[in-house]
Tab-separated table of C-alpha atoms and ligand atoms in Angstrom:
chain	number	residue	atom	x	y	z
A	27	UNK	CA	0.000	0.000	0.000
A	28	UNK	CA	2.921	2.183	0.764
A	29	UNK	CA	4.238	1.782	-2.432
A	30	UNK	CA	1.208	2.202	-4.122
A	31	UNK	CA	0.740	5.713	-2.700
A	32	UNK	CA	4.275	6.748	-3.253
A	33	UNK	CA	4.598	5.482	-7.037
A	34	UNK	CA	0.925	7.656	-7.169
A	35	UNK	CA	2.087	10.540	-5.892
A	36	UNK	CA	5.426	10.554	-7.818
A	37	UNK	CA	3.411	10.258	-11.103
A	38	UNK	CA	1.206	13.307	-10.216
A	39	UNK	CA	4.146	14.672	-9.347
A	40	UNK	CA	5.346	14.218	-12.396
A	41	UNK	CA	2.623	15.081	-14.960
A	42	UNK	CA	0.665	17.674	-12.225
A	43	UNK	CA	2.828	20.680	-12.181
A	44	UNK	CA	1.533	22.237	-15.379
A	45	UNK	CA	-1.878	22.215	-14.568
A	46	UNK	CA	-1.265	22.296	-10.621
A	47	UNK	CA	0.097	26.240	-11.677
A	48	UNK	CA	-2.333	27.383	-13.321
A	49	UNK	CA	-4.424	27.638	-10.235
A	50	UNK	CA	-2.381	30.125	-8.609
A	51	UNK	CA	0.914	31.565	-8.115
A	52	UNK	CA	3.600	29.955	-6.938
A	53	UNK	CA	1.640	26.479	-6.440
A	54	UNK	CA	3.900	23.481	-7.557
A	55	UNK	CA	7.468	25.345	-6.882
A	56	UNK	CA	8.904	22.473	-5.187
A	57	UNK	CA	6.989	19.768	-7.248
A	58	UNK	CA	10.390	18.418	-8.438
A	59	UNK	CA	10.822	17.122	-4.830
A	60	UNK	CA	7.867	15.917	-3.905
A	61	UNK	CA	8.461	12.462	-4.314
A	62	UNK	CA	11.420	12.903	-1.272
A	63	UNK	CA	8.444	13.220	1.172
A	64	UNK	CA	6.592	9.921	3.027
A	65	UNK	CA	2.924	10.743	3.518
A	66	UNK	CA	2.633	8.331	6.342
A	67	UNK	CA	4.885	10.058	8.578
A	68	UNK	CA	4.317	13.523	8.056
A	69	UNK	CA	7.074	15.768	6.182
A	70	UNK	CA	10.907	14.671	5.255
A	71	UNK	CA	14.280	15.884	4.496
A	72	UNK	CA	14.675	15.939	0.973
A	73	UNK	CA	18.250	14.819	-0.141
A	74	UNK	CA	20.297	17.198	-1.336
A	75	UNK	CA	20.715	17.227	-4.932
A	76	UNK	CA	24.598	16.815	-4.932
A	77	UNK	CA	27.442	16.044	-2.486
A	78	UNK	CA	28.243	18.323	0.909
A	79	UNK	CA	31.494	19.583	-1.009
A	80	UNK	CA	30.219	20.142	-4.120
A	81	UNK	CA	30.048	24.147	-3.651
A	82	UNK	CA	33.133	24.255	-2.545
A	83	UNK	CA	35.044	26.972	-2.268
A	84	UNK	CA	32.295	28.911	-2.002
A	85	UNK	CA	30.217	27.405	0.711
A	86	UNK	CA	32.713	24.933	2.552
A	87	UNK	CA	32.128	21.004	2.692
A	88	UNK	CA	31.198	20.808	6.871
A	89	UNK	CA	28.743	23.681	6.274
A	90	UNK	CA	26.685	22.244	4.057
A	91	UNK	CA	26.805	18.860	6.447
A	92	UNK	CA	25.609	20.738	9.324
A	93	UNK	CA	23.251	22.725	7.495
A	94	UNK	CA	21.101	20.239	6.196
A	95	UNK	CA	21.707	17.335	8.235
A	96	UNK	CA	21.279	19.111	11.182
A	97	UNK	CA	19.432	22.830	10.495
A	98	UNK	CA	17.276	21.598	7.704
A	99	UNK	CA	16.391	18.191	9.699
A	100	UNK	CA	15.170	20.056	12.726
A	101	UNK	CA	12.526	22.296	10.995
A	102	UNK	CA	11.164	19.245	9.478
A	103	UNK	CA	11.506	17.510	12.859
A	104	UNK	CA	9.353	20.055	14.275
A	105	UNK	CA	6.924	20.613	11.923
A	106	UNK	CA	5.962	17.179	12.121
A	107	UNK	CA	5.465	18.143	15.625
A	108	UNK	CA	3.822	20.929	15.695
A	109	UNK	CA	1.274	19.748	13.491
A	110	UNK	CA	0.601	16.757	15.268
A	111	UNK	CA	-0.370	18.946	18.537
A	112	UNK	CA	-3.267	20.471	15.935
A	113	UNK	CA	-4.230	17.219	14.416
A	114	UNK	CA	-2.960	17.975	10.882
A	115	UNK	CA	-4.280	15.410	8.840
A	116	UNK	CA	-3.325	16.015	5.716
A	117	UNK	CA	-0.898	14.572	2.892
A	118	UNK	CA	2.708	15.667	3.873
A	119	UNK	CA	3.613	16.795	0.211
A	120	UNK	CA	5.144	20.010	-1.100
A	121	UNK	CA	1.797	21.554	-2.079
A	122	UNK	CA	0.990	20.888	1.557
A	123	UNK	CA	3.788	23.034	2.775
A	124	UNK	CA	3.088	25.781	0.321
A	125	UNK	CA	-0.474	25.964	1.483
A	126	UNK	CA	0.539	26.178	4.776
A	127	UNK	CA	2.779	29.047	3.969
A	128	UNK	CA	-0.062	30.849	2.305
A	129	UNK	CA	-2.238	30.487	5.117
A	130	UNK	CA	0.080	30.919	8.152
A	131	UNK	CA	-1.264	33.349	9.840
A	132	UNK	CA	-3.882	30.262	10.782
A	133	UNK	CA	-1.465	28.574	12.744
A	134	UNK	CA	0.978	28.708	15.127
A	135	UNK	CA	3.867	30.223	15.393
A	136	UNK	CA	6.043	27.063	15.659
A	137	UNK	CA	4.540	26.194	12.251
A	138	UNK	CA	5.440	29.477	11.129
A	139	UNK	CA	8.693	29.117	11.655
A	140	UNK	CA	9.575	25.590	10.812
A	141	UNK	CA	7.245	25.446	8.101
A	142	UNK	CA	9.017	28.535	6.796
A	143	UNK	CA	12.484	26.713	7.500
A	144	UNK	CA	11.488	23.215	4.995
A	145	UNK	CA	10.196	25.555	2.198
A	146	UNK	CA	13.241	27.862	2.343
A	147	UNK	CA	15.885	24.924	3.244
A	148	UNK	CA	13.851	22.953	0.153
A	149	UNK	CA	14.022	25.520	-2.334
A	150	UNK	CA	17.610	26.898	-1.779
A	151	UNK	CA	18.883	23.409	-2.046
A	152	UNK	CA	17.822	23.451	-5.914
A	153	UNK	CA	18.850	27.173	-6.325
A	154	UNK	CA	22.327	26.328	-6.007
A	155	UNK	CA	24.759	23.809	-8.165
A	156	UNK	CA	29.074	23.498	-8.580
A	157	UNK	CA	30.256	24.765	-11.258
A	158	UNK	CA	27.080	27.696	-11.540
A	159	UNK	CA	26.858	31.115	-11.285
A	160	UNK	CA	27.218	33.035	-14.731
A	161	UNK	CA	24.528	34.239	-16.166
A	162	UNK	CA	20.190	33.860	-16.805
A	163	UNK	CA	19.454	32.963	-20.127
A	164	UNK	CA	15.637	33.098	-22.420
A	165	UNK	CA	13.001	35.376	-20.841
A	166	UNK	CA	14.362	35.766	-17.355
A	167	UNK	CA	17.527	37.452	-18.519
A	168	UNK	CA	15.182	40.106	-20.061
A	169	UNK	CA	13.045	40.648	-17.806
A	170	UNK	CA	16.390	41.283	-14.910
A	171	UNK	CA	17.718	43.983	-17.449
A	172	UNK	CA	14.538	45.327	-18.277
A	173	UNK	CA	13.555	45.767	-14.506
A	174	UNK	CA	17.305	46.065	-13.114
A	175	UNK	CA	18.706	47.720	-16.281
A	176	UNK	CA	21.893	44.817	-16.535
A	177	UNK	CA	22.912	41.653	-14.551
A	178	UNK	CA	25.134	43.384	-12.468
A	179	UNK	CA	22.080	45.591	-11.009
A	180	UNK	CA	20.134	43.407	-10.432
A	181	UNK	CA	22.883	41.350	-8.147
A	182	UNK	CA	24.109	44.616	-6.642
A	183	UNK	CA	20.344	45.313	-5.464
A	184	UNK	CA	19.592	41.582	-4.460
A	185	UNK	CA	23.160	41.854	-2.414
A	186	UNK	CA	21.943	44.684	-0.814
A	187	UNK	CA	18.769	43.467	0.595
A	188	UNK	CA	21.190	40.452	2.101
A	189	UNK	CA	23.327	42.785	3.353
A	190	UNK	CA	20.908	44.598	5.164
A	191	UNK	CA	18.762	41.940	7.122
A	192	UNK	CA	19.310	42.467	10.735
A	193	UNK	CA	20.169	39.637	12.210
A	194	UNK	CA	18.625	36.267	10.718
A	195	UNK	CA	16.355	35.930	7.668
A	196	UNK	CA	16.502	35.734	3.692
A	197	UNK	CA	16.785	37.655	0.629
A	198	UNK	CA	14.764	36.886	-2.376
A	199	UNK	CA	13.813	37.540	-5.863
A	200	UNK	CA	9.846	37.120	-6.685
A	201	UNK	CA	7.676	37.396	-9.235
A	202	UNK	CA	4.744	39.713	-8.034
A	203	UNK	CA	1.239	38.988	-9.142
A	204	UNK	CA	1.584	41.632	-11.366
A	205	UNK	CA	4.380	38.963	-12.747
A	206	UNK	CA	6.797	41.437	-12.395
A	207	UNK	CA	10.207	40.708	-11.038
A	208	UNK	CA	11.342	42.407	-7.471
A	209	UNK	CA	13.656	42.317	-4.724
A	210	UNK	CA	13.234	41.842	-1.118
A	211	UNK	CA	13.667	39.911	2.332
A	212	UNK	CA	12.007	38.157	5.157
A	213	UNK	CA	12.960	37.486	8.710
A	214	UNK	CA	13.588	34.486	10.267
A	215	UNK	CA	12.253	31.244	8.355
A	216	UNK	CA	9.521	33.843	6.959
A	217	UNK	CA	9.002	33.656	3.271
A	218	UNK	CA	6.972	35.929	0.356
A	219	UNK	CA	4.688	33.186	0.055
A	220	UNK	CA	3.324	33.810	3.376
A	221	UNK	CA	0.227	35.527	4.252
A	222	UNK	CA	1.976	37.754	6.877
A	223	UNK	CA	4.632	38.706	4.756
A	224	UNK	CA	5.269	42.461	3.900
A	225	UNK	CA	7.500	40.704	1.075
A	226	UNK	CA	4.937	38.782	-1.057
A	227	UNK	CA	5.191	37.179	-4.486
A	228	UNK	CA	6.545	34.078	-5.828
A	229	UNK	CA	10.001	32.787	-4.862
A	230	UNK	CA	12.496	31.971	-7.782
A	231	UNK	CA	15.754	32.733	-6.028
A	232	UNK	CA	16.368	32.687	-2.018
A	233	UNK	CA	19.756	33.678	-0.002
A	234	UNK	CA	19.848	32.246	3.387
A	235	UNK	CA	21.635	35.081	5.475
A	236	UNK	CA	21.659	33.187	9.319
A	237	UNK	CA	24.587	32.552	10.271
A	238	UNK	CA	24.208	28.987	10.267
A	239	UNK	CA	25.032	29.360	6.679
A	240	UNK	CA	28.425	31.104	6.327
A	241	UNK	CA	29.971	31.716	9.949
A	242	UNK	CA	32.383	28.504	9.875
A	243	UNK	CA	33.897	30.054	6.817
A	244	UNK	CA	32.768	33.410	6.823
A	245	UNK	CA	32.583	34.268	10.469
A	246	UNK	CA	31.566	38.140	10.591
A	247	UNK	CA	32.098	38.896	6.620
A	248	UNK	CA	28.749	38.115	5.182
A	249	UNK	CA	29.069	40.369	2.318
A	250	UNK	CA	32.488	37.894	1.596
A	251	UNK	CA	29.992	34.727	1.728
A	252	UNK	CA	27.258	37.025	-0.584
A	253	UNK	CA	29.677	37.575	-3.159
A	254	UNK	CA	31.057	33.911	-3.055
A	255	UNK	CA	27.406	32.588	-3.663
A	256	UNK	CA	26.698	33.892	-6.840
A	257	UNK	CA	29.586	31.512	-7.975
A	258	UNK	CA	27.189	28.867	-7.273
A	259	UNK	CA	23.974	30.245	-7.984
A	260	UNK	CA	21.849	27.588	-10.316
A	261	UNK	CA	20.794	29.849	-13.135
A	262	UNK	CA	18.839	26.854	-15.138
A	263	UNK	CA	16.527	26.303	-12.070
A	264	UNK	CA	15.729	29.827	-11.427
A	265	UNK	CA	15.142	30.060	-14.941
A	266	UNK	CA	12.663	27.173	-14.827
A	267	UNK	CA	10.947	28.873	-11.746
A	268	UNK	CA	10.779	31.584	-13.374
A	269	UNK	CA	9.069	30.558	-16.988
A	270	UNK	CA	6.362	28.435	-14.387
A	271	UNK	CA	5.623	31.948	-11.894
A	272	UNK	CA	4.788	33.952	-14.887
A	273	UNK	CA	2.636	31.403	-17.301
B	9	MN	MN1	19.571	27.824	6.963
């Protein structure tokens, strides 16, 4: 029976995230995923999508160990628990978690925040690849220099935003509902897909700025680490996000 469910939800998986987007913004983002999670025990880590010293130099080999293994694995962790204290009862998939995100100001603050941690852990994962960085191609390379003027802009003002988050949080590019691209950040595990957010719109690229993610390397220097990740930065996948968030 396990099986069974699993194989069915990797095929809609699969074949769903056309149609799944059509019904709203941002819906199927992390579809690519999906089949990483076990309905029968509530949400679970998704692998990571290459080795823990593949970014290397840029984000260092222990890093990445600790980050997922550890940071990632304890939002999921307690999620699962969280939602067990109000009898969530549904399917643990992706679209799951960005519902939740959309309607968070319904639950608790513990599901805020770790909710907010396995979306933004999920996604960033993909966002990032060795041997990236360069540039966008297709339409999301025109729409950064029509809306940032060039490349370098655009990275200048999404640097910026990183920069400037006091204390923990993230710095995104979205694509509004006006499908227009824009720049922003969140605290904590908060993300623009969240009803509370100031920042809304759909995520295509995320920058986690706690220190979790750069102070073995980086200590203090987070505009060092900033600059470093754009050397990995996965342009194909935010690309792909992209071409979905404004169809
Ligand atoms: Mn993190």
């Amino acid at each position: 029976m396990k099986t069974t469910r699993r194989n069915f939800l990797h095929t809609a998986a699969l074949v769903g995230a056309g149609s799944m987007l059509a019904s709203g913004a941002g819906a199927g983002l992390l579809k690519k995923i999906s089949s990483d999670v076990n309905p029968e025990n509530g949400f679970s880590l998704p692998s990571l999508p290459y080795g823990y010293d593949a970014l290397e130099p840029s984000i260092d080999k222990q890093t990445m160990e600790l980050h997922h293994d550890k940071h990632h694995q304890a939002y999921v962790t307690n999620l699962n628990k969280a939602l067990h204290e109000v009898n969530w009862n549904k399917t643990a998939d992706m679209n799951a978690l960005e519902d939740i995100c959309k309607k968070v100001s319904g639950y608790s603050t513990a599901v805020r925040n770790n909710a907010g941690g396995h979306f933004n852990h999920s996604l960033f994962w993909t966002l990032m690849k060795p041997a990236g960085g360069g540039s966008p191609t297709g339409g999301l390379s025109d729409a950064i220099n029509s809306t940032f003027t060039s490349l370098e802009n655009f990275k200048s003002s999404f640097s910026d935003k990183a920069k400037s988050v006091f204390g923990s949080g993230w710095a995104w590019l979205v694509v509004g509902s006006d499908k227009k691209l824009s720049v922003g950040s969140t605290p904590n595990q908060d993300n623009p897909l969240m009803d509370i957010s100031e920042f809304k719109g759909t995520p295509i690229l995320g920058l986690d700025i706690w220190e979790h993610a750069y102070y073995l390397k980086y200590q203090n220097k987070r505009p060092d680490y900033i600059s470093a990740w754009w050397n990995v930065v996965n342009w194909d996948e935010v690309s792909r996000l992209y071409s979905l968030a404004v169809k």
